[in-house]
Short mmCIF file of C-alpha atoms (C1' of nucleotides) in Angstrom, two decimals:
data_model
loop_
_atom_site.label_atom_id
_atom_site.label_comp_id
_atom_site.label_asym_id
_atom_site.label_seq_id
_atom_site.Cartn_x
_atom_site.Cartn_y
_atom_site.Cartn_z
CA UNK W 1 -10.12 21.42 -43.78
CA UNK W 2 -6.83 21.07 -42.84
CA UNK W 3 -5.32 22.05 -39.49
CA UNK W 4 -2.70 25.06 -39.57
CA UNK W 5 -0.32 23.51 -37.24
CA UNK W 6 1.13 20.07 -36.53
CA UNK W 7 1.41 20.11 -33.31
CA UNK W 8 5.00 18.73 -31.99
CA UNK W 9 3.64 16.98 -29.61
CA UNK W 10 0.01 14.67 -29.31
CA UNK W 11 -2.27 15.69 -26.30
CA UNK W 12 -1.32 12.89 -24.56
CA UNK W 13 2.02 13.43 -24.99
CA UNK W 14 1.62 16.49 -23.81
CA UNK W 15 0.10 15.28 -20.81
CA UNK W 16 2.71 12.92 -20.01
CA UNK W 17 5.16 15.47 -20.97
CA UNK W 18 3.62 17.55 -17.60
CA UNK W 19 3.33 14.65 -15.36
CA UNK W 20 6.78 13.50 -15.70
CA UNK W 21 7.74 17.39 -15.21
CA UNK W 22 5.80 17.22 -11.68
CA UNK W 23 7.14 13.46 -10.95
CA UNK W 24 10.94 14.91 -11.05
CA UNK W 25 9.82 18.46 -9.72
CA UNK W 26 8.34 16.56 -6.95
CA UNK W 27 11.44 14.07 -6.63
CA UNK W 28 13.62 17.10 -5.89
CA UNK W 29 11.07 19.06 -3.17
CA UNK W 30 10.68 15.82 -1.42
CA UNK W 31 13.97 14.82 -1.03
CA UNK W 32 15.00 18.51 0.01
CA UNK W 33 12.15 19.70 2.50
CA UNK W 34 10.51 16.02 3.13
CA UNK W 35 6.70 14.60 2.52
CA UNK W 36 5.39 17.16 5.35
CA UNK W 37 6.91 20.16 4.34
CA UNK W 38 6.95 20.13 1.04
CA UNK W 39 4.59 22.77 -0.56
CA UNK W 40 2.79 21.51 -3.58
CA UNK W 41 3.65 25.48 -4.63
CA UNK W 42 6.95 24.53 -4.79
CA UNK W 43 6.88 21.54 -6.58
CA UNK W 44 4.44 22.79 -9.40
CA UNK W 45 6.27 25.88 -9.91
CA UNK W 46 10.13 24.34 -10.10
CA UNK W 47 8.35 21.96 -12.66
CA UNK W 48 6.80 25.25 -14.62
CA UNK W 49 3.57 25.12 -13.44
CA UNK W 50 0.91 26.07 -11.19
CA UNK W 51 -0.66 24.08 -8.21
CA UNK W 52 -3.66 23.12 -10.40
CA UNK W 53 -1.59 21.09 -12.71
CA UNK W 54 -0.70 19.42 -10.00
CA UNK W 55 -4.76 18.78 -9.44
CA UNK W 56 -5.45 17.97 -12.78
CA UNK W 57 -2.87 15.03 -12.42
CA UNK W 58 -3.09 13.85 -9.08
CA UNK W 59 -5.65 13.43 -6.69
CA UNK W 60 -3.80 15.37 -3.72
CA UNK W 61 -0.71 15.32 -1.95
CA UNK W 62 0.03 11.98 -0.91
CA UNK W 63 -1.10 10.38 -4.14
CA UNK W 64 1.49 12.28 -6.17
CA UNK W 65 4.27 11.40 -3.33
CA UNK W 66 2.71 7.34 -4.30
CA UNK W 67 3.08 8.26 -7.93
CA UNK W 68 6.70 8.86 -7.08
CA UNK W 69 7.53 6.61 -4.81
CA UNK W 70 6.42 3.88 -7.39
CA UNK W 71 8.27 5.75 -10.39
CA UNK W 72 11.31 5.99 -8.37
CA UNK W 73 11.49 2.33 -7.25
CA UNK W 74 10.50 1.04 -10.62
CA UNK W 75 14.07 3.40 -12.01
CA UNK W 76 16.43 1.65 -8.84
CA UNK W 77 14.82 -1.79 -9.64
CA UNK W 78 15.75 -1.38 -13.43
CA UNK W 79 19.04 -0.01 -12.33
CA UNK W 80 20.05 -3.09 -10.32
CA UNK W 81 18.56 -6.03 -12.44
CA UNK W 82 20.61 -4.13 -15.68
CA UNK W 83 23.45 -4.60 -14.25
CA UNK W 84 22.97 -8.35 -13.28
CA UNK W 85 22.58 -9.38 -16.54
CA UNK W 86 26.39 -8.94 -17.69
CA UNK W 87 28.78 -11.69 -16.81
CA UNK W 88 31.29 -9.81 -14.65
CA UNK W 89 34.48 -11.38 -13.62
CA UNK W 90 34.58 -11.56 -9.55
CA UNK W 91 36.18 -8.33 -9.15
CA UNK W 92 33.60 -6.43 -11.28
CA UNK W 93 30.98 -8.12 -9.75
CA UNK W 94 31.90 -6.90 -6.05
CA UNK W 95 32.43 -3.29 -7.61
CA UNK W 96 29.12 -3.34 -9.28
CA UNK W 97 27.35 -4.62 -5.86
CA UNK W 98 27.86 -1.33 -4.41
CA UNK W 99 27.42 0.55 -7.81
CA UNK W 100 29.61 2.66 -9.81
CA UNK W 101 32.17 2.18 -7.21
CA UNK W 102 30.97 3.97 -3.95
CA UNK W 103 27.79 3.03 -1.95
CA UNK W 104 24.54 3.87 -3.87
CA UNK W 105 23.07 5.42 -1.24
CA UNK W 106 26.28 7.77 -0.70
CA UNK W 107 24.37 10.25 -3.06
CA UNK W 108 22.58 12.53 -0.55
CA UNK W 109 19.10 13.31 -2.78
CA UNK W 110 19.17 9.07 -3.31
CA UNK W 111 19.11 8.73 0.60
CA UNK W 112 17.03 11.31 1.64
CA UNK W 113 14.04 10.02 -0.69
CA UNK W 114 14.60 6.47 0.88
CA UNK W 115 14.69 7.33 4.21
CA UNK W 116 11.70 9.73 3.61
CA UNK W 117 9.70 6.40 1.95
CA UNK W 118 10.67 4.19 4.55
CA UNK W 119 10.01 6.24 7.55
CA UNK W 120 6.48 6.58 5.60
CA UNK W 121 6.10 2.80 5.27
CA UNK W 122 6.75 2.49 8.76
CA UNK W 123 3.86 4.25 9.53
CA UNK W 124 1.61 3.06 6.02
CA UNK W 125 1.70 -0.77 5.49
CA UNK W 126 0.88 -0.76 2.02
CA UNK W 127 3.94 1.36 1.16
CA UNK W 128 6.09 -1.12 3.13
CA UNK W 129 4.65 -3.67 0.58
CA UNK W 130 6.40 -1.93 -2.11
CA UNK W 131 9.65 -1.34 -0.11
CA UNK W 132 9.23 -5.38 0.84
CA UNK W 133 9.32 -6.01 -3.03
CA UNK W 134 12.11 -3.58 -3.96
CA UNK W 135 14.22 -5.02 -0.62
CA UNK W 136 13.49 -8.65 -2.23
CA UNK W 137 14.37 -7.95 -5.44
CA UNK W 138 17.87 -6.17 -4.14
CA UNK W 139 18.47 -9.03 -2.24
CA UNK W 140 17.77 -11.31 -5.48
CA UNK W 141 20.26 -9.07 -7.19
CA UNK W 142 22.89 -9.54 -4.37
CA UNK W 143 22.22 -12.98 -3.99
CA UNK W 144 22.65 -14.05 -7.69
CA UNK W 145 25.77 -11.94 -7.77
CA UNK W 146 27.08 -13.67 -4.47
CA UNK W 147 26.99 -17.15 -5.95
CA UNK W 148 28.74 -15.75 -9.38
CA UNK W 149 31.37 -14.67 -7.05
CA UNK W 150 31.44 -17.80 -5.10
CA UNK W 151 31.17 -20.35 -8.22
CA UNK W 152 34.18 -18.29 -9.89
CA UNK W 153 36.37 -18.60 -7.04
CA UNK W 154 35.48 -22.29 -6.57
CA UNK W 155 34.22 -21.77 -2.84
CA UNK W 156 31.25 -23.43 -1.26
CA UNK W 157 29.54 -20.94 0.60
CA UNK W 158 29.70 -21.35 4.20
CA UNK W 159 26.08 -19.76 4.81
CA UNK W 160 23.37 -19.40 3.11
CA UNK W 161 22.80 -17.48 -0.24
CA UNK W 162 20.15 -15.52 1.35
CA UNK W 163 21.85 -14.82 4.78
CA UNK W 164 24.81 -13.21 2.99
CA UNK W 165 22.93 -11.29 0.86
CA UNK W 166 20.88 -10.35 3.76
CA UNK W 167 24.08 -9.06 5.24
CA UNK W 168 25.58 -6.88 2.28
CA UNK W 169 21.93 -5.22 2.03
CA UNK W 170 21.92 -4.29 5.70
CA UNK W 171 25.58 -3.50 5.58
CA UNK W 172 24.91 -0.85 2.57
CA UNK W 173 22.02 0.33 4.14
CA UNK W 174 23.62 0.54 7.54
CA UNK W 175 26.71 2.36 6.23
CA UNK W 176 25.22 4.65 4.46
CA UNK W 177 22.92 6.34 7.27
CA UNK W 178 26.33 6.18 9.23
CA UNK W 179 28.70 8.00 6.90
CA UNK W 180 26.03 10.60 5.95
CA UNK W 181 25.64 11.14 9.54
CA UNK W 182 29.24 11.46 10.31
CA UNK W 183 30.97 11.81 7.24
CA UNK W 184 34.53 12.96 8.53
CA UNK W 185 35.18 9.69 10.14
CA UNK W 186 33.03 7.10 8.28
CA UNK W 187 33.77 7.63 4.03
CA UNK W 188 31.21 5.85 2.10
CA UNK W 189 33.95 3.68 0.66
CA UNK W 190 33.74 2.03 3.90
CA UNK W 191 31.04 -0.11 2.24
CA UNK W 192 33.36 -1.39 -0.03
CA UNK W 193 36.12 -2.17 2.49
CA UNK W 194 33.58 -3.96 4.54
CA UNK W 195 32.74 -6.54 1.22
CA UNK W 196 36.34 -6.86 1.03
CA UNK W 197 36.28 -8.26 4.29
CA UNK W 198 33.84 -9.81 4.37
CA UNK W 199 34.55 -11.71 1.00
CA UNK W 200 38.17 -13.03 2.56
CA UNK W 201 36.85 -13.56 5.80
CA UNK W 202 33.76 -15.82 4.52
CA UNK W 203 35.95 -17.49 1.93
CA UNK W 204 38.85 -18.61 4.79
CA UNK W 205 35.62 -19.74 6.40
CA UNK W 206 34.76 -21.94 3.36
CA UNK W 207 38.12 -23.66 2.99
CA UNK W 208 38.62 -24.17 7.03
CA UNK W 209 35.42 -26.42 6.45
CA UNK W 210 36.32 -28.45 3.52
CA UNK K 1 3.08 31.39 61.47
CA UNK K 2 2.73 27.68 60.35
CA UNK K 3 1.85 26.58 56.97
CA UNK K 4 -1.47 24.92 57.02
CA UNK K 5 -0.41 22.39 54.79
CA UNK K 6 3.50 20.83 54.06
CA UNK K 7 3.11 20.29 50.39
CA UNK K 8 4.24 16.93 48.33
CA UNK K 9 6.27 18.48 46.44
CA UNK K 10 8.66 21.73 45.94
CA UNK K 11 8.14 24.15 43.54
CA UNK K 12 11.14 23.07 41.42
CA UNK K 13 10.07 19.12 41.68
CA UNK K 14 6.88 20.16 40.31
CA UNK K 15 8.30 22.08 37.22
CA UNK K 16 10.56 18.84 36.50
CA UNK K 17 7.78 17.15 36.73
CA UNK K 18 5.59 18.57 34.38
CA UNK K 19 8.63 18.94 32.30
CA UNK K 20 9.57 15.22 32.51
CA UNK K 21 5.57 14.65 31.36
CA UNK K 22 5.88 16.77 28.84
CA UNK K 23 9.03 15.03 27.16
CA UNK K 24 7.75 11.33 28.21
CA UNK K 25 4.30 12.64 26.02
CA UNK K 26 6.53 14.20 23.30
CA UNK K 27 8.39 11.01 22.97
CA UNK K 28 5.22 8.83 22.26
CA UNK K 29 3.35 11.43 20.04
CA UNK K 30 6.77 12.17 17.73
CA UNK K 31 7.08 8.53 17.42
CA UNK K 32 3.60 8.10 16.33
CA UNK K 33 3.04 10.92 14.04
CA UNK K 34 6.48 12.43 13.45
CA UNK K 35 7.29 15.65 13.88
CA UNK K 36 5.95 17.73 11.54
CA UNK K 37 2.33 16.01 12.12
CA UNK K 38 3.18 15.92 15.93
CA UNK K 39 0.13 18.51 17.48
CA UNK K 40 1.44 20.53 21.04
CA UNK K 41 -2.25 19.86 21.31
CA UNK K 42 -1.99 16.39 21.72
CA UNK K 43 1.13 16.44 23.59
CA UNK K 44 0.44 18.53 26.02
CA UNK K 45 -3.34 16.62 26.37
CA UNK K 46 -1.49 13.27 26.87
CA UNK K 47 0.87 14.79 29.55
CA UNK K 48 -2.85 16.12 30.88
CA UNK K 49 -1.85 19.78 30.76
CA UNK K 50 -2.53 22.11 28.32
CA UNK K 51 -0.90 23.80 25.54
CA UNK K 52 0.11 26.85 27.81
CA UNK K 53 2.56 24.42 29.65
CA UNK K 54 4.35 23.31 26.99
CA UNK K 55 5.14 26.91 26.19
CA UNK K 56 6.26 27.92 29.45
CA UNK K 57 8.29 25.31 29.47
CA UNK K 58 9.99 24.86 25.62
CA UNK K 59 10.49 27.79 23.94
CA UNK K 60 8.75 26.32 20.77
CA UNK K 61 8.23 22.86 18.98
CA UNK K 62 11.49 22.60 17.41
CA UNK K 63 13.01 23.17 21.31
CA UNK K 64 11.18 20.58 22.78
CA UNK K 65 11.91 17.94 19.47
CA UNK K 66 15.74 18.64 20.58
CA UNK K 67 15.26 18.82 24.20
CA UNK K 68 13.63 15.04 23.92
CA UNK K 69 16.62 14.25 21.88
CA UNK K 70 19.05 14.92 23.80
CA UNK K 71 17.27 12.96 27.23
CA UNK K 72 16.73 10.18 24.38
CA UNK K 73 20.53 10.00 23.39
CA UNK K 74 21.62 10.30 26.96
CA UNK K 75 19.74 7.56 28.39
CA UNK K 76 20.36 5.27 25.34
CA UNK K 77 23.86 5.92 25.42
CA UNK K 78 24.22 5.19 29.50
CA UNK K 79 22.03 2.22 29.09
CA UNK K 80 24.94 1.16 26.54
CA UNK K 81 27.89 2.00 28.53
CA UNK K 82 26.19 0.33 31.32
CA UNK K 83 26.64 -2.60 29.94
CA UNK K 84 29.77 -2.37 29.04
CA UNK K 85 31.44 -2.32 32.67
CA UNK K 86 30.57 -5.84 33.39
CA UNK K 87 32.97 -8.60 32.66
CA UNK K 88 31.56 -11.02 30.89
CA UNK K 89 31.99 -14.37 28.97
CA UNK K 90 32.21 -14.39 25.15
CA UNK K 91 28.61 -15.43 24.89
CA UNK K 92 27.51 -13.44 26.96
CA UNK K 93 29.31 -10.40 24.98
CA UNK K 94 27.66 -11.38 21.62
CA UNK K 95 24.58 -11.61 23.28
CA UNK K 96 25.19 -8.06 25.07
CA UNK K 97 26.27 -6.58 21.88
CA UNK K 98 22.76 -6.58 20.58
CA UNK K 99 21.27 -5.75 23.54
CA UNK K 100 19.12 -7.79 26.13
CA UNK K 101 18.56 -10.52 23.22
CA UNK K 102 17.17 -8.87 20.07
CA UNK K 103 18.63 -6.19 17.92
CA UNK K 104 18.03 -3.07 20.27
CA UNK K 105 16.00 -1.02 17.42
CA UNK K 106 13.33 -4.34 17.22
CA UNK K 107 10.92 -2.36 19.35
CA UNK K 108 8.94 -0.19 16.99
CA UNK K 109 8.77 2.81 18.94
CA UNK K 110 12.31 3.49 19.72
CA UNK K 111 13.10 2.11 15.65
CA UNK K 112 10.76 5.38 14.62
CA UNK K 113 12.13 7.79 17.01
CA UNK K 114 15.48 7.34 16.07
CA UNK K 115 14.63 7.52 12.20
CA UNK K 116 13.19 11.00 12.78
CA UNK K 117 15.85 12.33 14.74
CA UNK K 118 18.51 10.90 11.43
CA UNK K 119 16.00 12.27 8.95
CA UNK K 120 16.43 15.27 11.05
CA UNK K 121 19.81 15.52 10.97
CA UNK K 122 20.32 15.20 7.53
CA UNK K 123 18.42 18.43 7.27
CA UNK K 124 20.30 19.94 10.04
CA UNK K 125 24.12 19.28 11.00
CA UNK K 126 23.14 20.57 14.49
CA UNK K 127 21.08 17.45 15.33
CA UNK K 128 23.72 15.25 13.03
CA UNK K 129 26.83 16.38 15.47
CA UNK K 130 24.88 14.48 18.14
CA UNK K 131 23.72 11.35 16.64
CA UNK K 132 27.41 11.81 15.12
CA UNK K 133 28.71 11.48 19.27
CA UNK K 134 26.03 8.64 20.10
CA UNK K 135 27.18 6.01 16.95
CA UNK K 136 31.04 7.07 17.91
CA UNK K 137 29.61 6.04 21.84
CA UNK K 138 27.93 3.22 20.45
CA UNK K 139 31.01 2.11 18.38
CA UNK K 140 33.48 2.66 21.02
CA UNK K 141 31.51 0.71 23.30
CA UNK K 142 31.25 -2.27 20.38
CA UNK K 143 34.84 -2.42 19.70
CA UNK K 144 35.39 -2.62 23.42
CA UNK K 145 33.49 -5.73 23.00
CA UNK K 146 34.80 -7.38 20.17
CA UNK K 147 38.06 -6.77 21.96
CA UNK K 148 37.40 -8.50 25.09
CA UNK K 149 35.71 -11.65 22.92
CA UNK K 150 38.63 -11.69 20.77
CA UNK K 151 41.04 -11.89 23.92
CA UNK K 152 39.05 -14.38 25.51
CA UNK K 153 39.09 -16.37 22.28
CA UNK K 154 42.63 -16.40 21.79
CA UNK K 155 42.59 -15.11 18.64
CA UNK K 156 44.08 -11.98 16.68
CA UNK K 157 41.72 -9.68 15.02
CA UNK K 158 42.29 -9.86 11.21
CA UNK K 159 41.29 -6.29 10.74
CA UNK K 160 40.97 -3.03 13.02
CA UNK K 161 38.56 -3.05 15.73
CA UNK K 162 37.08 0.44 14.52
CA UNK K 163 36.40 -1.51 11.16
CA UNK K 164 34.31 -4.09 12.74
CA UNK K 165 32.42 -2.13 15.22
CA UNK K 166 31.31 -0.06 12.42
CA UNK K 167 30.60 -3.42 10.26
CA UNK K 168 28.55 -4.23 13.39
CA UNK K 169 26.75 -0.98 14.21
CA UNK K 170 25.78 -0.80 10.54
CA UNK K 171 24.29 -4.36 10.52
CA UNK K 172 22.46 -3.87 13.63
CA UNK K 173 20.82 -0.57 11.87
CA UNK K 174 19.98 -1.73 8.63
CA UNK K 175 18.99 -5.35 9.54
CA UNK K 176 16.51 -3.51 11.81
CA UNK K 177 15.26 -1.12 9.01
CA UNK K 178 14.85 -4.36 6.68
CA UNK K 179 13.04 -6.20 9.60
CA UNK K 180 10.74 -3.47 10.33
CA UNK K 181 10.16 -3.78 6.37
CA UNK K 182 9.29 -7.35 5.91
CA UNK K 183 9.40 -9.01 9.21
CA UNK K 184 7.61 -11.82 7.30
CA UNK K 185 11.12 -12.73 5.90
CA UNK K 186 13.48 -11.13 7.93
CA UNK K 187 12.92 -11.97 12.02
CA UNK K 188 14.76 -9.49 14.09
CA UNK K 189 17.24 -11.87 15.65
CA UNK K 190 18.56 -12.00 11.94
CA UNK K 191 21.21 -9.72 13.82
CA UNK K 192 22.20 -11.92 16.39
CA UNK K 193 22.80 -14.41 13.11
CA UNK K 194 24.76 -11.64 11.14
CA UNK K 195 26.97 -11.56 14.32
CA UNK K 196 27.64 -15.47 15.00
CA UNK K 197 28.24 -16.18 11.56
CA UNK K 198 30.85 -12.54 11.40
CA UNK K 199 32.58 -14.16 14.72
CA UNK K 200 32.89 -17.35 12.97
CA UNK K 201 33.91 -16.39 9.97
CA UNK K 202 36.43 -13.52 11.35
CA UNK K 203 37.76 -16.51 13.73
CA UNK K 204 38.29 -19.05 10.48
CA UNK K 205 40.56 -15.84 8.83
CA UNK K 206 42.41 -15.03 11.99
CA UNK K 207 43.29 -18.61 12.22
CA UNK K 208 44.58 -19.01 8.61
CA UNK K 209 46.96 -15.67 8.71
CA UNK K 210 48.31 -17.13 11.73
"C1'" DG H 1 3.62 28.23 35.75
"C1'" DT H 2 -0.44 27.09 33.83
"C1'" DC H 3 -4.77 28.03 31.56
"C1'" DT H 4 -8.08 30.00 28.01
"C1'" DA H 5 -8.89 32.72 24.15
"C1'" DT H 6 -7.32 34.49 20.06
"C1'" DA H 7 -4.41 36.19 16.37
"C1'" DC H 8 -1.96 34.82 12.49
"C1'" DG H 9 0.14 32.44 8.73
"C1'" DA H 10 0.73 28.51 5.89
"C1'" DA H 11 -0.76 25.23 2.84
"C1'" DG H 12 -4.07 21.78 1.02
"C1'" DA H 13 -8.05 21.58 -1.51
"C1'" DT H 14 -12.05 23.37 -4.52
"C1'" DA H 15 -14.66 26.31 -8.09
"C1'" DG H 16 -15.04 28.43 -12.14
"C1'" DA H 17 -12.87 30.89 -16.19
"C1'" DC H 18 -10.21 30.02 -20.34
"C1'" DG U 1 -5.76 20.43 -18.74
"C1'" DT U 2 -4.30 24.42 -16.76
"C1'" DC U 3 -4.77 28.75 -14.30
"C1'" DT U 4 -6.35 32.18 -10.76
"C1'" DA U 5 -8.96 33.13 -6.89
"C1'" DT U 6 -11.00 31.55 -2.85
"C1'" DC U 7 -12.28 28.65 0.95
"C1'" DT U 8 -11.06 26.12 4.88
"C1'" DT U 9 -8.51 23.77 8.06
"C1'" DC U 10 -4.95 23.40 11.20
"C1'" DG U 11 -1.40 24.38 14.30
"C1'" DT U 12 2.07 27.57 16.06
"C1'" DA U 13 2.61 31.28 18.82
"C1'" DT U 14 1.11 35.17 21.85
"C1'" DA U 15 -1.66 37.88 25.36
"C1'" DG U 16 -3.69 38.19 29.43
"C1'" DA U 17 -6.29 36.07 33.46
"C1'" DC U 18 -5.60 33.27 37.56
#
DNA sequence: GTCTATACGAAGATAGAC
DNA sequence: GTCTATCTTCGTATAGAC
């Protein structure tokens, strides 16, 4: 007997289909009310569903904020090592460490869901593991990119690798709560100025040495 | 006719009192649980009143949150300022700069209090406009200090001070997110780091432009 | 002003039908 | 797997005694 219907889409499909639905439902409810007051009724019904979707695909509440913190770091991780790959001339490679030319975290939605994970793993070690790991691999990212700079402008860095991409990574993070909270005096752009800086400052470092 | 007894303390010393309880226990609870998990139950239990007193003396959760935000800003921003009046050596400056030798926001407790209050005021530009007039204190009272150690140096700063008190605000903020992150890699004093090798570096550029 | 008791609403979680 | 209905917990806020 042959069935009357091909269905467009396989059961697990379809299931995937509904869990990626919640995942981005969630992403938005999260990063606009935050992890406490966000109402899983909210979430399942932006996402077109009820709250026992949400049941039938994660255990409660903090598991599906888990499921998205983990889908959500995977996406910025992928983001940042795709863009390492290329080989950028110097310039491109200091626009590209602050991506797409402003400070990645100037995107409000970005922040707030960072801010709401970290203030989390402050208070739940296992989810600073995963913030450890995605801070790591950043500074990897930064790091690599450093010494590109560095080798194509025939500088020895005066510190090291690790220290300086220590500093950019604070400096983005650090400019980014600043300008969101006072955004009239502090543009995000202020991020880039600051490599700028930074970048001339270390490099008339480098040569007073040699 | 005499009073039989001369009580300790007045009326009004015993209201701040309480009150003064009531926002030292607010201030440890809100750091531990955050706000929104934050019970007037437990607040008002570790003051060792009940929930009745916190009522009669905050007009609701949310008033109290702010009321402890505002004593929090004021004393962190005269325990800044304090510091400022002094005149001190170069090294002692640097040393100032991130307070009392570690990066200020190393203790735990005052790191999570002042992530809810900015998590807060992305939510509401109320709260924002005052963490806005601490990090312009806090800046103001930086460049101050770069100022004096670039005088006492001899040297010309090779960009504007407001630039690198904000470069130096924002590294003392997110070095002490990152630390509080992995402070297997990243020791808090990372900051005091960040700032020698900035001085050194800013001191090599000033030199060559001169 | 402070306490106890209570009303009330909100939201997470579960059970059972489809 | 998804939905509706229900249970239950929790915490804010209020009322009234002292």
């Amino acid at each position: 007997m042959e069935r009357s219907t091909l269905p467009r889409l396989t059961r697990a499909e379809s299931v995937q289909r509904t869990r990626a639905a919640l995942l981005s439902a969630a992403e938005d409810v999260f990063a606009d009310k935050g992890f406490a007051d966000a109402a899983l009724d909210d979430i399942a019904e932006r996402a077109g569903f009820s709250r026992g979707a949400v049941y039938a695909n994660f255990a409660n509440k903090t598991d599906l904020f888990l499921a998205l913190l983990d889908n959500w770091l995977q996406r910025e991780i992928d983001n940042g090592t795709r863009l390492t790959d290329s080989d950028n001339t110097p310039q491109q490679d200091i626009d590209a460490l602050d991506g797409q030319g402003g400070n990645r975290f100037a995107d409000r939605k970005r922040f707030l869901l960072l801010i709401e994970f970290r203030l989390y793993a402050l208070r739940h070690p296992e989810v600073a593991d995963r913030l450890r790991d995605y801070d790591r691999a950043t500074m990897d990212w930064f790091g690599s990119t450093v010494e590109r700079v560095a080798e194509a402008s025939g500088i020895r860095l005066p510190a090291p690798t690790e220290q300086i991409a220590l500093l950019v990574l604070a400096l983005e993070h650090g400019i980014a709560t600043l300008a969101h909270t006072d955004p009239e005096r502090i543009p995000h752009d202020s991020f880039l100025d600051a490599l700028t800086l930074l970048n001339r400052s270390l490099t008339a470092m480098a040569a007073a040495e040699s």
